[in-house]
Amino acid sequence: MRLIQCDHQGQVRAALVENDEQVRLLEDSTYQLARRAIASGQPLAAVVEAALTDTRLDYQSLVDERRLLPPLTHPDPAHCLVTGTGLTHLGSADTRDAMHAQTQVEESQLTDSMRMFRLGLEGGKPERDQEGAQPEWFYKGDGSSVVAPEADIPVPAFAEDAGEEPELAGLYVVADDGTPWRVGHAIGNEFSDHVTERFNYLWLAHSKLRACSFGPELLVGELPAHLEGGSRIVRDGATLWEKPFLTGEANMAHSLANLEHHHFKYANFRRPGDVHVHFFGTATLSFADDIRTRDGDRFEISLPAFGRPLRNPLRFETSMPDTRVKAL
C-alpha cells in the first residue's frame, strides 16, 4: 500500500495510490489516519480502507499543479522533528576494499569517521533484545525545513554547496503514551552542504541545517531488505549526472531497528503527538564525483518499490538574512 498527501480544496488530504495515473482520496490526512490506527489498535491498512472516498484524482495533474505535499505532516510544523544518521551504508566495493585495507592500521591512526563506520560493521546489527552500536546522529530542523515533492529546495546565500543525498526515510507518529509508531517509509533527499562539512568535521552540524524533501509516496508495510534505485541531476533538460544507489538493511551496517532505538531512546523524542522524519543515510553522492550544482538544477531520486520519483529543483537565494540581535 502506498499513500500520498495533497492539497485538496484547501485541506491536507491523504490519498491511496491505485496506479501510476490515479489516486483515490481519503477522508483525512495521513497524520489523522495514523492517530486513529494507534488509538483503535487496528493496522493502518485497515483504517485506510475504511476511510476511502469515491473521489479519484489524476496523479499527473497533482504533480503539474504543485498540489503534492509530503506524505506525512503534522498540523503544527514545530511538532515534526527531522533527524538522520550517517555512516550507515556499506557503500561501493571500492569503499569496502579501502576499509579492509585499514583493518590492520593502529586504532590511533583511524579517522573518527572510520572508527564510527567500523563500530557499525562490528555491532550495528545486534541480536534481538540486545543493544547495538550507537550510530552518528544529526538534527536537520523541524517541519518547516521540509519541502514538498516537486517544490524548490532553497539554498541559503551563505551556503558553500548544495548537494543531494538519496536516502530512505522512516516516518513516525508518537502515541499519547509516548510509544513511537512507524507509519511507513519514503524516498528522501536529505540534502546537505558537503563543502562546509569537508572543511572541518565539527561543522557537520552546520552542514545539515538545510531544507530537505521526502516522498511523494509513503510505503506502508514490510520494507524490502534490498532496494536499488537511481539518483540523477537534470540541468537545462539534460542529465548532468546519474548513478545507481543501494539501500535497505541488506546494504547497511546497521539494522533499522538499531537506528530507531538509538533515536527514540531519548525521552524528548517520545513526546506524545509528535511526528518524526528520520533519514537512514546513503553511500552515493554527486559531490564525490566533483559535481557542483547551480540554480535551476533538478534532483530526481527513484526507487521502484516507492512508485513515482522524488523530484525537486534548486533555488539559490541571493540575499543574506538580517540576523542582528536586538536587546530588550
Tab-separated table of C-alpha atoms in Angstrom:
chain	number	residue	atom	x	y	z
A	1	MET	CA	0.000	0.000	0.000
A	2	ARG	CA	1.285	3.434	-0.975
A	3	LEU	CA	-0.115	6.774	0.211
A	4	ILE	CA	0.389	10.374	-0.828
A	5	GLN	CA	-0.847	13.673	0.570
A	6	CYS	CA	-2.161	16.565	-1.442
A	7	ASP	CA	-3.834	19.914	-1.155
A	8	HIS	CA	-7.490	19.196	-1.938
A	9	GLN	CA	-9.771	22.230	-1.847
A	10	GLY	CA	-7.536	23.919	0.706
A	11	GLN	CA	-7.286	20.893	3.005
A	12	VAL	CA	-4.473	18.408	3.648
A	13	ARG	CA	-5.832	15.059	2.480
A	14	ALA	CA	-4.240	11.639	2.108
A	15	ALA	CA	-4.882	9.510	-0.949
A	16	LEU	CA	-4.321	5.874	-1.837
A	17	VAL	CA	-2.180	5.280	-4.923
A	18	GLU	CA	-4.225	2.922	-7.114
A	19	ASN	CA	-1.856	3.017	-10.095
A	20	ASP	CA	0.663	5.330	-11.783
A	21	GLU	CA	-2.116	7.552	-13.155
A	22	GLN	CA	-4.741	7.632	-10.414
A	23	VAL	CA	-5.115	8.116	-6.663
A	24	ARG	CA	-8.205	7.686	-4.503
A	25	LEU	CA	-8.901	10.386	-1.944
A	26	LEU	CA	-9.171	9.535	1.768
A	27	GLU	CA	-11.289	11.272	4.396
A	28	ASP	CA	-8.360	12.612	6.445
A	29	SER	CA	-4.662	13.394	6.468
A	30	THR	CA	-2.055	10.669	6.968
A	31	TYR	CA	-1.394	12.006	10.469
A	32	GLN	CA	-5.063	11.716	11.453
A	33	LEU	CA	-5.314	8.217	9.984
A	34	ALA	CA	-2.186	7.104	11.852
A	35	ARG	CA	-3.514	8.513	15.129
A	36	ARG	CA	-6.793	6.680	14.512
A	37	ALA	CA	-4.962	3.400	13.898
A	38	ILE	CA	-2.927	3.806	17.097
A	39	ALA	CA	-5.998	4.605	19.194
A	40	SER	CA	-8.085	1.762	17.774
A	41	GLY	CA	-5.367	-0.883	17.706
A	42	GLN	CA	-6.115	-1.565	14.045
A	43	PRO	CA	-3.483	-1.879	11.293
A	44	LEU	CA	-3.060	1.317	9.309
A	45	ALA	CA	-4.065	-0.527	6.137
A	46	ALA	CA	-7.459	-1.358	7.654
A	47	VAL	CA	-8.014	2.260	8.738
A	48	VAL	CA	-7.113	3.454	5.238
A	49	GLU	CA	-9.558	1.034	3.635
A	50	ALA	CA	-12.343	2.317	5.898
A	51	ALA	CA	-11.528	5.944	5.059
A	52	LEU	CA	-11.648	5.626	1.262
A	53	THR	CA	-13.954	8.003	-0.591
A	54	ASP	CA	-15.371	7.703	-4.088
A	55	THR	CA	-13.263	10.642	-5.314
A	56	ARG	CA	-10.423	9.754	-7.673
A	57	LEU	CA	-7.805	12.279	-8.761
A	58	ASP	CA	-5.431	12.368	-11.704
A	59	TYR	CA	-1.927	11.850	-10.307
A	60	GLN	CA	-0.145	13.803	-13.033
A	61	SER	CA	-2.435	16.788	-12.505
A	62	LEU	CA	-1.433	16.873	-8.838
A	63	VAL	CA	2.200	16.920	-9.956
A	64	ASP	CA	1.701	19.573	-12.626
A	65	GLU	CA	-0.324	21.817	-10.328
A	66	ARG	CA	2.211	21.509	-7.477
A	67	ARG	CA	-0.510	20.167	-5.164
A	68	LEU	CA	1.572	17.301	-3.797
A	69	LEU	CA	2.554	17.532	-0.135
A	70	PRO	CA	4.965	15.442	1.940
A	71	PRO	CA	3.184	12.121	2.627
A	72	LEU	CA	3.225	12.698	6.411
A	73	THR	CA	2.960	16.105	8.088
A	74	HIS	CA	1.978	17.480	11.479
A	75	PRO	CA	-0.649	20.262	11.682
A	76	ASP	CA	1.968	22.266	13.621
A	77	PRO	CA	5.391	22.055	11.871
A	78	ALA	CA	7.132	22.705	15.217
A	79	HIS	CA	5.937	19.248	16.303
A	80	CYS	CA	7.697	17.495	13.433
A	81	LEU	CA	11.374	16.699	14.085
A	82	VAL	CA	13.693	15.944	11.167
A	83	THR	CA	16.856	13.986	12.006
A	84	GLY	CA	19.222	11.453	10.495
A	85	THR	CA	22.083	9.033	10.878
A	86	GLY	CA	25.217	8.809	8.739
A	87	LEU	CA	27.968	6.264	8.034
A	88	THR	CA	25.330	3.538	7.963
A	89	HIS	CA	25.708	2.073	4.451
A	90	LEU	CA	28.312	-0.403	3.244
A	91	GLY	CA	28.959	1.649	0.137
A	92	SER	CA	30.642	0.586	-3.071
A	93	ALA	CA	33.165	-2.253	-3.479
A	94	ASP	CA	35.938	0.336	-3.626
A	95	THR	CA	34.839	1.753	-0.279
A	96	ARG	CA	34.782	-1.712	1.261
A	97	ASP	CA	38.216	-2.535	-0.164
A	98	ALA	CA	39.581	0.658	1.335
A	99	MET	CA	38.002	-0.240	4.649
A	100	HIS	CA	39.535	-3.754	4.622
A	101	ALA	CA	42.943	-2.313	3.784
A	102	GLN	CA	42.850	-0.336	7.007
A	103	THR	CA	41.818	-3.162	9.331
A	104	GLN	CA	45.413	-3.621	10.443
A	105	VAL	CA	46.049	0.091	10.976
A	106	GLU	CA	46.557	1.194	14.550
A	107	GLU	CA	43.347	2.485	16.101
A	108	SER	CA	45.001	5.830	16.860
A	109	GLN	CA	45.617	6.373	13.125
A	110	LEU	CA	41.999	5.933	12.056
A	111	THR	CA	39.802	8.946	11.409
A	112	ASP	CA	36.729	9.459	13.585
A	113	SER	CA	34.595	8.614	10.547
A	114	MET	CA	36.373	5.288	10.021
A	115	ARG	CA	36.050	4.443	13.711
A	116	MET	CA	32.334	5.170	13.583
A	117	PHE	CA	31.916	3.105	10.425
A	118	ARG	CA	33.760	0.154	11.960
A	119	LEU	CA	31.596	0.366	15.083
A	120	GLY	CA	28.576	-0.099	12.869
A	121	LEU	CA	30.118	-3.015	10.977
A	122	GLU	CA	31.006	-4.774	14.209
A	123	GLY	CA	27.894	-4.024	16.275
A	124	GLY	CA	25.220	-2.329	14.198
A	125	LYS	CA	23.035	-5.422	13.791
A	126	PRO	CA	22.610	-6.824	17.309
A	127	GLU	CA	20.644	-9.896	18.262
A	128	ARG	CA	17.015	-9.344	19.218
A	129	ASP	CA	16.618	-7.503	22.548
A	130	GLN	CA	20.315	-6.574	22.570
A	131	GLU	CA	21.596	-3.008	22.237
A	132	GLY	CA	23.800	-2.422	19.225
A	133	ALA	CA	26.449	0.150	18.387
A	134	GLN	CA	25.402	3.769	18.661
A	135	PRO	CA	25.426	5.499	15.236
A	136	GLU	CA	26.298	9.013	14.210
A	137	TRP	CA	23.238	11.256	14.645
A	138	PHE	CA	22.312	14.744	13.471
A	139	TYR	CA	19.448	17.226	13.564
A	140	LYS	CA	18.124	18.926	10.429
A	141	GLY	CA	15.248	21.025	11.717
A	142	ASP	CA	11.532	20.920	12.329
A	143	GLY	CA	8.717	20.511	9.826
A	144	SER	CA	9.340	23.960	8.362
A	145	SER	CA	12.564	22.616	6.827
A	146	VAL	CA	10.646	20.032	4.756
A	147	VAL	CA	9.979	20.906	1.116
A	148	ALA	CA	7.114	19.216	-0.725
A	149	PRO	CA	7.813	16.939	-3.707
A	150	GLU	CA	8.173	18.977	-6.926
A	151	ALA	CA	8.767	22.181	-4.910
A	152	ASP	CA	12.008	24.190	-4.951
A	153	ILE	CA	14.711	23.350	-2.426
A	154	PRO	CA	16.085	26.697	-1.181
A	155	VAL	CA	19.848	27.165	-0.953
A	156	PRO	CA	20.783	29.891	1.557
A	157	ALA	CA	23.072	32.666	0.347
A	158	PHE	CA	25.706	31.667	2.925
A	159	ALA	CA	25.860	28.043	1.712
A	160	GLU	CA	29.087	26.684	0.220
A	161	ASP	CA	27.429	23.758	-1.567
A	162	ALA	CA	24.018	22.321	-2.451
A	163	GLY	CA	24.224	18.561	-2.770
A	164	GLU	CA	21.647	15.773	-2.869
A	165	GLU	CA	21.687	12.736	-0.577
A	166	PRO	CA	19.405	9.946	-1.853
A	167	GLU	CA	18.151	8.097	1.204
A	168	LEU	CA	15.462	6.038	2.806
A	169	ALA	CA	13.423	7.919	5.426
A	170	GLY	CA	11.441	6.425	8.307
A	171	LEU	CA	8.186	8.225	9.183
A	172	TYR	CA	6.789	8.001	12.724
A	173	VAL	CA	3.991	9.240	14.981
A	174	VAL	CA	4.336	9.170	18.772
A	175	ALA	CA	1.286	7.833	20.616
A	176	ASP	CA	-0.315	9.512	23.627
A	177	ASP	CA	1.527	7.100	25.941
A	178	GLY	CA	4.919	8.027	24.421
A	179	THR	CA	5.274	4.935	22.221
A	180	PRO	CA	6.757	5.677	18.772
A	181	TRP	CA	4.860	4.026	15.909
A	182	ARG	CA	6.335	3.633	12.439
A	183	VAL	CA	3.817	4.769	9.829
A	184	GLY	CA	5.984	3.699	6.895
A	185	HIS	CA	8.957	4.652	4.748
A	186	ALA	CA	9.581	7.093	1.907
A	187	ILE	CA	12.267	8.130	-0.539
A	188	GLY	CA	14.202	11.058	0.871
A	189	ASN	CA	16.597	13.735	-0.330
A	190	GLU	CA	18.408	14.649	2.854
A	191	PHE	CA	20.321	17.474	1.088
A	192	SER	CA	23.483	18.853	2.678
A	193	ASP	CA	26.335	21.320	2.314
A	194	HIS	CA	29.290	18.999	1.690
A	195	VAL	CA	31.885	21.744	1.233
A	196	THR	CA	31.120	23.045	4.717
A	197	GLU	CA	31.292	19.512	6.138
A	198	ARG	CA	34.584	18.751	4.359
A	199	PHE	CA	36.311	21.836	5.737
A	200	ASN	CA	36.067	20.502	9.284
A	201	TYR	CA	34.025	17.563	10.544
A	202	LEU	CA	32.968	19.653	13.549
A	203	TRP	CA	30.946	21.669	11.052
A	204	LEU	CA	28.815	18.623	10.192
A	205	ALA	CA	26.031	20.050	12.362
A	206	HIS	CA	26.077	23.284	10.322
A	207	SER	CA	26.119	21.397	7.006
A	208	LYS	CA	22.932	19.520	7.907
A	209	LEU	CA	20.842	22.584	8.786
A	210	ARG	CA	19.336	22.792	5.318
A	211	ALA	CA	16.000	22.053	3.708
A	212	CYS	CA	15.116	18.504	2.703
A	213	SER	CA	12.358	16.595	0.942
A	214	PHE	CA	10.745	13.175	1.073
A	215	GLY	CA	8.000	11.357	-0.778
A	216	PRO	CA	5.927	11.712	-2.825
A	217	GLU	CA	4.754	8.267	-1.705
A	218	LEU	CA	4.712	6.598	1.697
A	219	LEU	CA	5.151	2.825	1.616
A	220	VAL	CA	3.000	1.084	4.243
A	221	GLY	CA	4.015	-2.419	5.268
A	222	GLU	CA	7.150	-4.524	5.197
A	223	LEU	CA	10.233	-2.900	3.718
A	224	PRO	CA	12.311	-4.982	1.258
A	225	ALA	CA	15.797	-5.769	2.615
A	226	HIS	CA	17.412	-4.864	-0.717
A	227	LEU	CA	16.458	-1.694	-2.552
A	228	GLU	CA	18.146	-0.426	-5.682
A	229	GLY	CA	17.307	2.937	-7.160
A	230	GLY	CA	18.748	5.816	-9.102
A	231	SER	CA	19.822	9.367	-8.380
A	232	ARG	CA	20.326	11.968	-11.059
A	233	ILE	CA	20.669	15.687	-11.648
A	234	VAL	CA	18.958	17.300	-14.632
A	235	ARG	CA	20.261	20.615	-15.968
A	236	ASP	CA	18.565	22.504	-18.813
A	237	GLY	CA	16.563	19.401	-19.738
A	238	ALA	CA	19.567	17.071	-19.990
A	239	THR	CA	21.027	14.627	-17.460
A	240	LEU	CA	24.133	16.180	-15.908
A	241	TRP	CA	24.939	13.270	-13.559
A	242	GLU	CA	23.384	9.904	-12.818
A	243	LYS	CA	24.248	6.969	-10.583
A	244	PRO	CA	22.502	3.938	-9.050
A	245	PHE	CA	22.295	3.652	-5.279
A	246	LEU	CA	21.585	0.841	-2.846
A	247	THR	CA	19.720	0.960	0.434
A	248	GLY	CA	17.736	-1.334	2.720
A	249	GLU	CA	19.153	-3.441	5.548
A	250	ALA	CA	20.994	-5.819	3.202
A	251	ASN	CA	23.180	-2.879	2.154
A	252	MET	CA	23.626	-1.323	5.596
A	253	ALA	CA	25.976	-1.805	8.522
A	254	HIS	CA	23.143	-1.093	10.973
A	255	SER	CA	19.712	-2.636	11.289
A	256	LEU	CA	16.858	-0.159	11.051
A	257	ALA	CA	15.684	-1.312	14.496
A	258	ASN	CA	19.068	-0.349	15.957
A	259	LEU	CA	18.942	3.098	14.371
A	260	GLU	CA	15.384	3.595	15.601
A	261	HIS	CA	16.328	2.514	19.129
A	262	HIS	CA	19.191	4.988	19.370
A	263	HIS	CA	16.902	7.799	18.235
A	264	PHE	CA	13.861	7.100	20.352
A	265	LYS	CA	15.795	6.171	23.498
A	266	TYR	CA	15.812	9.892	24.306
A	267	ALA	CA	12.723	10.940	26.245
A	268	ASN	CA	12.339	14.252	24.411
A	269	PHE	CA	11.877	12.273	21.170
A	270	ARG	CA	8.917	10.423	22.662
A	271	ARG	CA	6.684	13.463	23.131
A	272	PRO	CA	3.040	12.451	22.575
A	273	GLY	CA	1.603	13.504	19.247
A	274	ASP	CA	4.888	14.412	17.565
A	275	VAL	CA	5.876	13.377	14.051
A	276	HIS	CA	9.431	12.234	13.318
A	277	VAL	CA	11.181	12.020	9.955
A	278	HIS	CA	14.464	10.136	10.223
A	279	PHE	CA	16.919	9.755	7.329
A	280	PHE	CA	18.889	6.493	7.289
A	281	GLY	CA	21.968	7.536	5.308
A	282	THR	CA	23.491	6.917	1.884
A	283	ALA	CA	26.701	5.914	0.116
A	284	THR	CA	26.055	7.761	-3.175
A	285	LEU	CA	26.718	11.480	-3.696
A	286	SER	CA	27.282	13.574	-6.813
A	287	PHE	CA	29.664	15.671	-4.711
A	288	ALA	CA	32.043	12.680	-4.616
A	289	ASP	CA	32.229	12.976	-8.419
A	290	ASP	CA	33.097	16.699	-8.252
A	291	ILE	CA	29.638	17.864	-9.346
A	292	ARG	CA	28.749	21.430	-8.347
A	293	THR	CA	25.075	22.292	-8.659
A	294	ARG	CA	23.591	25.612	-9.697
A	295	ASP	CA	20.266	27.419	-9.732
A	296	GLY	CA	17.557	25.537	-11.612
A	297	ASP	CA	19.181	22.090	-11.436
A	298	ARG	CA	16.661	19.369	-10.615
A	299	PHE	CA	17.270	16.391	-8.346
A	300	GLU	CA	15.447	13.173	-9.232
A	301	ILE	CA	15.603	10.189	-6.847
A	302	SER	CA	13.782	6.954	-7.612
A	303	LEU	CA	13.161	3.568	-6.007
A	304	PRO	CA	10.764	1.314	-7.960
A	305	ALA	CA	9.117	-0.030	-4.787
A	306	PHE	CA	8.081	3.547	-3.888
A	307	GLY	CA	6.237	4.491	-7.063
A	308	ARG	CA	6.892	7.902	-8.560
A	309	PRO	CA	10.305	9.551	-8.128
A	310	LEU	CA	11.065	12.391	-5.740
A	311	ARG	CA	11.866	15.494	-7.798
A	312	ASN	CA	12.949	18.933	-6.592
A	313	PRO	CA	14.538	21.874	-8.439
A	314	LEU	CA	17.137	24.051	-6.710
A	315	ARG	CA	16.580	27.718	-5.945
A	316	PHE	CA	19.665	29.680	-4.904
A	317	GLU	CA	18.888	32.611	-2.635
A	318	THR	CA	20.906	35.775	-3.210
A	319	SER	CA	20.276	37.861	-0.107
A	320	MET	CA	21.545	37.218	3.386
A	321	PRO	CA	19.062	37.358	6.273
A	322	ASP	CA	19.387	40.135	8.833
A	323	THR	CA	20.481	38.171	11.924
A	324	ARG	CA	21.476	41.118	14.112
A	325	VAL	CA	20.157	40.546	17.617
A	326	LYS	CA	18.330	43.397	19.308
A	327	ALA	CA	18.466	43.962	23.051
A	328	LEU	CA	15.266	44.401	25.034
